[in-house]
């Protein structure tokens, strides 16, 4: 149901229910947070790539067939506990999470994608928020994160219509970092993850948190946050360490 492959500091996590469009069943919703928490705590892992099996779907969101027979099932849509919510589990992950969107990301699946730090899309990727059409309000952050990503007018267009957003438009609107051909999706995502994995883990965690925490504040508060984090971090940086890393940057520049 969930595949995890770790290589050279990068963990590839695959939602593996292709026959059900990788819908987030109760079992998968329990399994994914556990896996992410374990990877977050694993010193051998620096970056995580999250994708769906097959080429039809990243994930179609909560398993509506399962919810139809489970009166308690909708409680999952409002859980903010990382242990019980895939989207909040991604948000809580201290390490970078790259979403490799291979097909549709619908409703809860859209929320899971929005929880990632970077989105690489296949040309087959499509996003849709069908909460309103199904008669459910989002509880994993979509109503707030989407408007902050693409603006409130575009967010209202998508959420109040339930219409699909294609990969190219997602890129044009600032939702996706890149759009690539389907056969290049995982190689592109894994290459970016490998680039990130060349950075020390504590630096990845510190910088990601600084961006996320600052984004939730005003510019002035964000600048003050940066100064606070910078002073604490840079107090432990040595000239020798800077020089060694500088040489690495120069060598990487010559090779590209």
PDB file of C-alpha atoms in Angstrom:
ATOM      1  CA  UNK A   1       0.000   0.000   0.000  1.00  0.00           C
ATOM      2  CA  UNK A   2       2.989   2.284   0.633  1.00  0.00           C
ATOM      3  CA  UNK A   3       6.410   1.786  -0.929  1.00  0.00           C
ATOM      4  CA  UNK A   4       9.563   3.337   0.545  1.00  0.00           C
ATOM      5  CA  UNK A   5      12.937   3.225  -1.172  1.00  0.00           C
ATOM      6  CA  UNK A   6      15.997   4.939   0.322  1.00  0.00           C
ATOM      7  CA  UNK A   7      19.133   5.661  -1.682  1.00  0.00           C
ATOM      8  CA  UNK A   8      21.955   8.181  -1.218  1.00  0.00           C
ATOM      9  CA  UNK A   9      20.097  10.315   1.296  1.00  0.00           C
ATOM     10  CA  UNK A  10      16.841  10.433  -0.695  1.00  0.00           C
ATOM     11  CA  UNK A  11      13.670   8.544   0.237  1.00  0.00           C
ATOM     12  CA  UNK A  12      11.145   7.817  -2.515  1.00  0.00           C
ATOM     13  CA  UNK A  13       7.702   7.293  -0.991  1.00  0.00           C
ATOM     14  CA  UNK A  14       5.006   5.922  -3.309  1.00  0.00           C
ATOM     15  CA  UNK A  15       1.282   5.764  -2.590  1.00  0.00           C
ATOM     16  CA  UNK A  16       0.626   2.301  -3.972  1.00  0.00           C
ATOM     17  CA  UNK A  17      -3.098   1.850  -4.665  1.00  0.00           C
ATOM     18  CA  UNK A  18      -3.149   2.424  -8.431  1.00  0.00           C
ATOM     19  CA  UNK A  19      -6.329   0.365  -8.863  1.00  0.00           C
ATOM     20  CA  UNK A  20      -8.099   2.901  -6.599  1.00  0.00           C
ATOM     21  CA  UNK A  21      -6.296   5.974  -7.983  1.00  0.00           C
ATOM     22  CA  UNK A  22      -4.155   5.909  -4.829  1.00  0.00           C
ATOM     23  CA  UNK A  23      -7.134   7.007  -2.758  1.00  0.00           C
ATOM     24  CA  UNK A  24      -6.339   7.651   0.890  1.00  0.00           C
ATOM     25  CA  UNK A  25      -8.016   4.737   2.627  1.00  0.00           C
ATOM     26  CA  UNK A  26      -8.049   4.448   6.409  1.00  0.00           C
ATOM     27  CA  UNK A  27      -5.095   2.037   6.214  1.00  0.00           C
ATOM     28  CA  UNK A  28      -3.062   4.293   3.920  1.00  0.00           C
ATOM     29  CA  UNK A  29      -3.849   7.352   6.055  1.00  0.00           C
ATOM     30  CA  UNK A  30      -2.373   5.498   9.025  1.00  0.00           C
ATOM     31  CA  UNK A  31       0.631   4.158   7.147  1.00  0.00           C
ATOM     32  CA  UNK A  32       1.841   7.371   5.477  1.00  0.00           C
ATOM     33  CA  UNK A  33       2.266   9.474   8.655  1.00  0.00           C
ATOM     34  CA  UNK A  34       4.180   6.637  10.327  1.00  0.00           C
ATOM     35  CA  UNK A  35       6.496   6.338   7.347  1.00  0.00           C
ATOM     36  CA  UNK A  36       7.105  10.093   7.152  1.00  0.00           C
ATOM     37  CA  UNK A  37       7.822  10.319  10.883  1.00  0.00           C
ATOM     38  CA  UNK A  38      10.314   7.453  10.588  1.00  0.00           C
ATOM     39  CA  UNK A  39      12.034   9.081   7.610  1.00  0.00           C
ATOM     40  CA  UNK A  40      12.139  12.423   9.399  1.00  0.00           C
ATOM     41  CA  UNK A  41      13.953  10.710  12.282  1.00  0.00           C
ATOM     42  CA  UNK A  42      16.247   8.643  10.046  1.00  0.00           C
ATOM     43  CA  UNK A  43      19.739  10.230   9.889  1.00  0.00           C
ATOM     44  CA  UNK A  44      20.344   8.460   6.563  1.00  0.00           C
ATOM     45  CA  UNK A  45      17.524  10.449   4.906  1.00  0.00           C
ATOM     46  CA  UNK A  46      17.866  14.105   3.946  1.00  0.00           C
ATOM     47  CA  UNK A  47      15.092  14.646   1.385  1.00  0.00           C
ATOM     48  CA  UNK A  48      11.797  12.897   0.641  1.00  0.00           C
ATOM     49  CA  UNK A  49      10.072  12.516  -2.742  1.00  0.00           C
ATOM     50  CA  UNK A  50       6.347  11.705  -2.558  1.00  0.00           C
ATOM     51  CA  UNK A  51       4.465  10.330  -5.566  1.00  0.00           C
ATOM     52  CA  UNK A  52       1.651   7.998  -6.584  1.00  0.00           C
ATOM     53  CA  UNK A  53       1.857   4.628  -8.337  1.00  0.00           C
ATOM     54  CA  UNK A  54       0.853   4.416 -11.988  1.00  0.00           C
ATOM     55  CA  UNK A  55       0.155   7.335 -14.298  1.00  0.00           C
ATOM     56  CA  UNK A  56      -3.503   8.082 -13.500  1.00  0.00           C
ATOM     57  CA  UNK A  57      -3.291   9.687 -10.092  1.00  0.00           C
ATOM     58  CA  UNK A  58      -1.063  11.193  -7.464  1.00  0.00           C
ATOM     59  CA  UNK A  59      -4.032  10.540  -5.196  1.00  0.00           C
ATOM     60  CA  UNK A  60      -7.758  11.029  -5.590  1.00  0.00           C
ATOM     61  CA  UNK A  61      -7.981  12.094  -1.944  1.00  0.00           C
ATOM     62  CA  UNK A  62     -10.046  10.417   0.751  1.00  0.00           C
ATOM     63  CA  UNK A  63     -11.499   7.075  -0.315  1.00  0.00           C
ATOM     64  CA  UNK A  64     -15.127   8.104  -0.877  1.00  0.00           C
ATOM     65  CA  UNK A  65     -16.282   4.506  -1.326  1.00  0.00           C
ATOM     66  CA  UNK A  66     -14.904   3.695   2.095  1.00  0.00           C
ATOM     67  CA  UNK A  67     -16.382   6.871   3.600  1.00  0.00           C
ATOM     68  CA  UNK A  68     -19.812   5.934   2.251  1.00  0.00           C
ATOM     69  CA  UNK A  69     -19.929   2.968   4.625  1.00  0.00           C
ATOM     70  CA  UNK A  70     -18.089   4.531   7.560  1.00  0.00           C
ATOM     71  CA  UNK A  71     -20.038   7.159   9.550  1.00  0.00           C
ATOM     72  CA  UNK A  72     -16.859   8.046  11.455  1.00  0.00           C
ATOM     73  CA  UNK A  73     -14.745   8.399   8.331  1.00  0.00           C
ATOM     74  CA  UNK A  74     -15.235  12.124   7.789  1.00  0.00           C
ATOM     75  CA  UNK A  75     -13.487  12.845  11.071  1.00  0.00           C
ATOM     76  CA  UNK A  76     -10.255  12.271   9.134  1.00  0.00           C
ATOM     77  CA  UNK A  77     -10.958  15.380   7.087  1.00  0.00           C
ATOM     78  CA  UNK A  78     -10.670  17.549  10.185  1.00  0.00           C
ATOM     79  CA  UNK A  79      -7.764  15.950  11.977  1.00  0.00           C
ATOM     80  CA  UNK A  80      -4.764  18.213  12.478  1.00  0.00           C
ATOM     81  CA  UNK A  81      -2.717  15.514  14.189  1.00  0.00           C
ATOM     82  CA  UNK A  82       0.217  14.469  11.977  1.00  0.00           C
ATOM     83  CA  UNK A  83      -0.333  10.882  13.120  1.00  0.00           C
ATOM     84  CA  UNK A  84      -3.859  10.893  11.669  1.00  0.00           C
ATOM     85  CA  UNK A  85      -3.626  13.236   8.680  1.00  0.00           C
ATOM     86  CA  UNK A  86      -1.420  12.710   5.605  1.00  0.00           C
ATOM     87  CA  UNK A  87      -1.315  16.429   4.766  1.00  0.00           C
ATOM     88  CA  UNK A  88      -0.442  17.482   8.303  1.00  0.00           C
ATOM     89  CA  UNK A  89       2.165  14.708   8.422  1.00  0.00           C
ATOM     90  CA  UNK A  90       3.871  16.278   5.395  1.00  0.00           C
ATOM     91  CA  UNK A  91       3.593  19.770   6.884  1.00  0.00           C
ATOM     92  CA  UNK A  92       5.116  18.507  10.141  1.00  0.00           C
ATOM     93  CA  UNK A  93       8.064  16.898   8.329  1.00  0.00           C
ATOM     94  CA  UNK A  94      11.213  18.892   9.101  1.00  0.00           C
ATOM     95  CA  UNK A  95      13.029  17.687   5.994  1.00  0.00           C
ATOM     96  CA  UNK A  96      12.186  18.865   2.443  1.00  0.00           C
ATOM     97  CA  UNK A  97       9.365  16.975   0.737  1.00  0.00           C
ATOM     98  CA  UNK A  98       9.172  17.090  -3.066  1.00  0.00           C
ATOM     99  CA  UNK A  99       5.811  16.167  -4.563  1.00  0.00           C
ATOM    100  CA  UNK A 100       6.090  14.348  -7.898  1.00  0.00           C
ATOM    101  CA  UNK A 101       2.576  14.756  -9.289  1.00  0.00           C
ATOM    102  CA  UNK A 102       2.022  12.063 -11.912  1.00  0.00           C
ATOM    103  CA  UNK A 103      -1.739  12.337 -12.481  1.00  0.00           C
ATOM    104  CA  UNK A 104      -4.777  13.805 -10.810  1.00  0.00           C
ATOM    105  CA  UNK A 105      -4.553  15.327  -7.329  1.00  0.00           C
ATOM    106  CA  UNK A 106      -8.147  15.737  -6.238  1.00  0.00           C
ATOM    107  CA  UNK A 107      -9.572  17.368  -3.089  1.00  0.00           C
ATOM    108  CA  UNK A 108      -7.665  15.687  -0.225  1.00  0.00           C
ATOM    109  CA  UNK A 109      -5.039  14.769  -2.797  1.00  0.00           C
ATOM    110  CA  UNK A 110      -4.801  18.444  -3.748  1.00  0.00           C
ATOM    111  CA  UNK A 111      -4.304  19.244  -0.067  1.00  0.00           C
ATOM    112  CA  UNK A 112      -1.559  16.618   0.180  1.00  0.00           C
ATOM    113  CA  UNK A 113       0.191  18.148  -2.829  1.00  0.00           C
ATOM    114  CA  UNK A 114      -0.074  21.641  -1.336  1.00  0.00           C
ATOM    115  CA  UNK A 115       1.575  20.361   1.841  1.00  0.00           C
ATOM    116  CA  UNK A 116       4.763  19.537  -0.090  1.00  0.00           C
ATOM    117  CA  UNK A 117       7.656  21.998  -0.296  1.00  0.00           C
ATOM    118  CA  UNK A 118       8.211  21.694  -4.056  1.00  0.00           C
ATOM    119  CA  UNK A 119       5.927  20.366  -6.811  1.00  0.00           C
ATOM    120  CA  UNK A 120       7.243  18.731  -9.973  1.00  0.00           C
ATOM    121  CA  UNK A 121       4.383  17.894 -12.344  1.00  0.00           C
ATOM    122  CA  UNK A 122       3.988  15.502 -15.216  1.00  0.00           C
ATOM    123  CA  UNK A 123       2.165  16.924 -18.234  1.00  0.00           C
ATOM    124  CA  UNK A 124      -0.604  14.517 -17.162  1.00  0.00           C
ATOM    125  CA  UNK A 125      -0.976  16.164 -13.756  1.00  0.00           C
ATOM    126  CA  UNK A 126      -4.292  17.851 -12.996  1.00  0.00           C
ATOM    127  CA  UNK A 127      -5.581  19.412  -9.813  1.00  0.00           C
ATOM    128  CA  UNK A 128      -9.173  19.770  -8.627  1.00  0.00           C
ATOM    129  CA  UNK A 129     -10.864  20.914  -5.441  1.00  0.00           C
ATOM    130  CA  UNK A 130     -14.224  19.155  -5.350  1.00  0.00           C
ATOM    131  CA  UNK A 131     -14.943  19.805  -1.663  1.00  0.00           C
ATOM    132  CA  UNK A 132     -17.855  22.129  -2.450  1.00  0.00           C
ATOM    133  CA  UNK A 133     -19.355  19.759  -5.009  1.00  0.00           C
ATOM    134  CA  UNK A 134     -19.218  16.846  -2.554  1.00  0.00           C
ATOM    135  CA  UNK A 135     -20.605  19.041   0.232  1.00  0.00           C
ATOM    136  CA  UNK A 136     -17.535  18.847   2.479  1.00  0.00           C
ATOM    137  CA  UNK A 137     -15.364  21.706   3.688  1.00  0.00           C
ATOM    138  CA  UNK A 138     -11.590  21.199   3.617  1.00  0.00           C
ATOM    139  CA  UNK A 139      -9.752  20.552   6.856  1.00  0.00           C
ATOM    140  CA  UNK A 140      -6.179  19.932   5.727  1.00  0.00           C
ATOM    141  CA  UNK A 141      -5.364  23.507   4.748  1.00  0.00           C
ATOM    142  CA  UNK A 142      -6.556  23.866   1.158  1.00  0.00           C
ATOM    143  CA  UNK A 143      -8.750  26.945   1.664  1.00  0.00           C
ATOM    144  CA  UNK A 144      -5.799  28.837   3.145  1.00  0.00           C
ATOM    145  CA  UNK A 145      -2.753  27.422   1.365  1.00  0.00           C
ATOM    146  CA  UNK A 146      -4.187  27.575  -2.153  1.00  0.00           C
ATOM    147  CA  UNK A 147      -5.124  31.262  -1.932  1.00  0.00           C
ATOM    148  CA  UNK A 148      -1.687  32.089  -0.557  1.00  0.00           C
ATOM    149  CA  UNK A 149      -0.066  30.226  -3.442  1.00  0.00           C
ATOM    150  CA  UNK A 150      -2.069  31.374  -6.477  1.00  0.00           C
ATOM    151  CA  UNK A 151      -4.062  34.310  -5.063  1.00  0.00           C
ATOM    152  CA  UNK A 152      -7.632  34.477  -3.718  1.00  0.00           C
ATOM    153  CA  UNK A 153      -9.356  35.119  -7.057  1.00  0.00           C
ATOM    154  CA  UNK A 154      -7.890  32.064  -8.764  1.00  0.00           C
ATOM    155  CA  UNK A 155      -8.414  29.974  -5.621  1.00  0.00           C
ATOM    156  CA  UNK A 156     -12.103  30.904  -5.576  1.00  0.00           C
ATOM    157  CA  UNK A 157     -12.407  30.029  -9.261  1.00  0.00           C
ATOM    158  CA  UNK A 158     -11.098  26.523  -8.610  1.00  0.00           C
ATOM    159  CA  UNK A 159     -12.755  25.799  -5.275  1.00  0.00           C
ATOM    160  CA  UNK A 160     -16.193  27.176  -6.085  1.00  0.00           C
ATOM    161  CA  UNK A 161     -16.395  25.478  -9.493  1.00  0.00           C
ATOM    162  CA  UNK A 162     -14.627  22.181  -8.856  1.00  0.00           C
ATOM    163  CA  UNK A 163     -13.012  22.530 -12.288  1.00  0.00           C
ATOM    164  CA  UNK A 164      -9.702  20.878 -13.121  1.00  0.00           C
ATOM    165  CA  UNK A 165      -6.454  22.822 -13.375  1.00  0.00           C
ATOM    166  CA  UNK A 166      -4.007  21.405 -15.924  1.00  0.00           C
ATOM    167  CA  UNK A 167      -0.275  21.138 -15.278  1.00  0.00           C
ATOM    168  CA  UNK A 168       0.791  23.999 -17.549  1.00  0.00           C
ATOM    169  CA  UNK A 169      -1.704  26.406 -16.020  1.00  0.00           C
ATOM    170  CA  UNK A 170      -0.621  25.267 -12.557  1.00  0.00           C
ATOM    171  CA  UNK A 171       2.910  26.229 -13.531  1.00  0.00           C
ATOM    172  CA  UNK A 172       1.814  29.546 -15.036  1.00  0.00           C
ATOM    173  CA  UNK A 173      -0.094  30.361 -11.841  1.00  0.00           C
ATOM    174  CA  UNK A 174       2.886  29.584  -9.593  1.00  0.00           C
ATOM    175  CA  UNK A 175       1.561  26.329  -8.134  1.00  0.00           C
ATOM    176  CA  UNK A 176       4.068  23.998  -9.809  1.00  0.00           C
ATOM    177  CA  UNK A 177       7.828  24.453  -9.910  1.00  0.00           C
ATOM    178  CA  UNK A 178       8.249  22.555 -13.177  1.00  0.00           C
ATOM    179  CA  UNK A 179       6.270  20.573 -15.750  1.00  0.00           C
ATOM    180  CA  UNK A 180       8.014  17.675 -17.476  1.00  0.00           C
ATOM    181  CA  UNK A 181       7.118  14.761 -19.707  1.00  0.00           C
ATOM    182  CA  UNK A 182       5.787  11.722 -17.806  1.00  0.00           C
ATOM    183  CA  UNK A 183       8.932   9.651 -18.299  1.00  0.00           C
ATOM    184  CA  UNK A 184      11.022  12.480 -16.874  1.00  0.00           C
ATOM    185  CA  UNK A 185       8.936  13.079 -13.740  1.00  0.00           C
ATOM    186  CA  UNK A 186      10.741  10.821 -11.282  1.00  0.00           C
ATOM    187  CA  UNK A 187      14.221  11.419 -12.744  1.00  0.00           C
ATOM    188  CA  UNK A 188      13.658  15.185 -12.428  1.00  0.00           C
ATOM    189  CA  UNK A 189      12.285  14.969  -8.887  1.00  0.00           C
ATOM    190  CA  UNK A 190      15.033  12.592  -7.769  1.00  0.00           C
ATOM    191  CA  UNK A 191      17.733  14.767  -9.364  1.00  0.00           C
ATOM    192  CA  UNK A 192      16.458  17.813  -7.482  1.00  0.00           C
ATOM    193  CA  UNK A 193      16.303  15.755  -4.285  1.00  0.00           C
ATOM    194  CA  UNK A 194      19.896  14.621  -4.873  1.00  0.00           C
ATOM    195  CA  UNK A 195      20.970  18.256  -5.300  1.00  0.00           C
ATOM    196  CA  UNK A 196      19.319  19.126  -1.987  1.00  0.00           C
ATOM    197  CA  UNK A 197      20.851  16.075  -0.322  1.00  0.00           C
ATOM    198  CA  UNK A 198      24.313  17.527  -0.941  1.00  0.00           C
ATOM    199  CA  UNK A 199      23.500  20.106   1.754  1.00  0.00           C
ATOM    200  CA  UNK A 200      23.996  19.212   5.408  1.00  0.00           C
ATOM    201  CA  UNK A 201      20.828  17.973   7.090  1.00  0.00           C
ATOM    202  CA  UNK A 202      20.755  20.600   9.834  1.00  0.00           C
ATOM    203  CA  UNK A 203      21.067  23.339   7.215  1.00  0.00           C
ATOM    204  CA  UNK A 204      18.173  21.900   5.186  1.00  0.00           C
ATOM    205  CA  UNK A 205      15.981  21.742   8.282  1.00  0.00           C
ATOM    206  CA  UNK A 206      16.960  25.206   9.517  1.00  0.00           C
ATOM    207  CA  UNK A 207      16.472  26.945   6.166  1.00  0.00           C
ATOM    208  CA  UNK A 208      13.171  25.231   5.395  1.00  0.00           C
ATOM    209  CA  UNK A 209      11.803  26.202   8.810  1.00  0.00           C
ATOM    210  CA  UNK A 210      13.042  29.775   8.411  1.00  0.00           C
ATOM    211  CA  UNK A 211      11.170  30.162   5.112  1.00  0.00           C
ATOM    212  CA  UNK A 212       7.975  28.507   6.399  1.00  0.00           C
ATOM    213  CA  UNK A 213       7.911  30.308   9.737  1.00  0.00           C
ATOM    214  CA  UNK A 214       8.694  33.665   8.160  1.00  0.00           C
ATOM    215  CA  UNK A 215       5.992  33.252   5.515  1.00  0.00           C
ATOM    216  CA  UNK A 216       3.371  33.026   8.254  1.00  0.00           C
ATOM    217  CA  UNK A 217       4.332  36.453   9.631  1.00  0.00           C
ATOM    218  CA  UNK A 218       4.632  40.026   8.374  1.00  0.00           C
ATOM    219  CA  UNK A 219       7.745  41.049   6.438  1.00  0.00           C
ATOM    220  CA  UNK A 220       9.099  42.919   9.478  1.00  0.00           C
ATOM    221  CA  UNK A 221       8.555  39.940  11.756  1.00  0.00           C
ATOM    222  CA  UNK A 222      10.086  37.655   9.145  1.00  0.00           C
ATOM    223  CA  UNK A 223      13.211  39.797   8.924  1.00  0.00           C
ATOM    224  CA  UNK A 224      13.524  39.720  12.706  1.00  0.00           C
ATOM    225  CA  UNK A 225      13.057  35.944  12.660  1.00  0.00           C
ATOM    226  CA  UNK A 226      15.804  35.596  10.062  1.00  0.00           C
ATOM    227  CA  UNK A 227      18.174  37.683  12.176  1.00  0.00           C
ATOM    228  CA  UNK A 228      17.445  35.594  15.255  1.00  0.00           C
ATOM    229  CA  UNK A 229      17.984  32.285  13.473  1.00  0.00           C
ATOM    230  CA  UNK A 230      21.042  33.614  11.635  1.00  0.00           C
ATOM    231  CA  UNK A 231      22.765  34.783  14.793  1.00  0.00           C
ATOM    232  CA  UNK A 232      22.182  31.462  16.546  1.00  0.00           C
ATOM    233  CA  UNK A 233      23.289  29.373  13.568  1.00  0.00           C
ATOM    234  CA  UNK A 234      26.248  31.431  12.367  1.00  0.00           C
ATOM    235  CA  UNK A 235      27.745  31.578  15.858  1.00  0.00           C
ATOM    236  CA  UNK A 236      28.800  27.961  15.334  1.00  0.00           C
ATOM    237  CA  UNK A 237      30.189  28.366  11.797  1.00  0.00           C
ATOM    238  CA  UNK A 238      33.987  28.230  11.510  1.00  0.00           C
ATOM    239  CA  UNK A 239      36.162  29.851   8.795  1.00  0.00           C
ATOM    240  CA  UNK A 240      37.564  26.405   7.990  1.00  0.00           C
ATOM    241  CA  UNK A 241      34.090  25.015   7.458  1.00  0.00           C
ATOM    242  CA  UNK A 242      33.114  27.908   5.188  1.00  0.00           C
ATOM    243  CA  UNK A 243      36.264  27.461   3.106  1.00  0.00           C
ATOM    244  CA  UNK A 244      35.715  23.727   2.698  1.00  0.00           C
ATOM    245  CA  UNK A 245      32.140  24.263   1.553  1.00  0.00           C
ATOM    246  CA  UNK A 246      33.198  27.143  -0.703  1.00  0.00           C
ATOM    247  CA  UNK A 247      35.571  24.831  -2.520  1.00  0.00           C
ATOM    248  CA  UNK A 248      32.723  22.383  -2.953  1.00  0.00           C
ATOM    249  CA  UNK A 249      30.515  25.102  -4.458  1.00  0.00           C
ATOM    250  CA  UNK A 250      33.300  26.082  -6.881  1.00  0.00           C
ATOM    251  CA  UNK A 251      33.851  22.468  -7.924  1.00  0.00           C
ATOM    252  CA  UNK A 252      30.110  21.982  -8.498  1.00  0.00           C
ATOM    253  CA  UNK A 253      29.984  25.172 -10.586  1.00  0.00           C
ATOM    254  CA  UNK A 254      32.790  23.963 -12.814  1.00  0.00           C
ATOM    255  CA  UNK A 255      31.050  20.634 -13.392  1.00  0.00           C
ATOM    256  CA  UNK A 256      27.692  22.113 -14.436  1.00  0.00           C
TER     257      UNK A 256
END
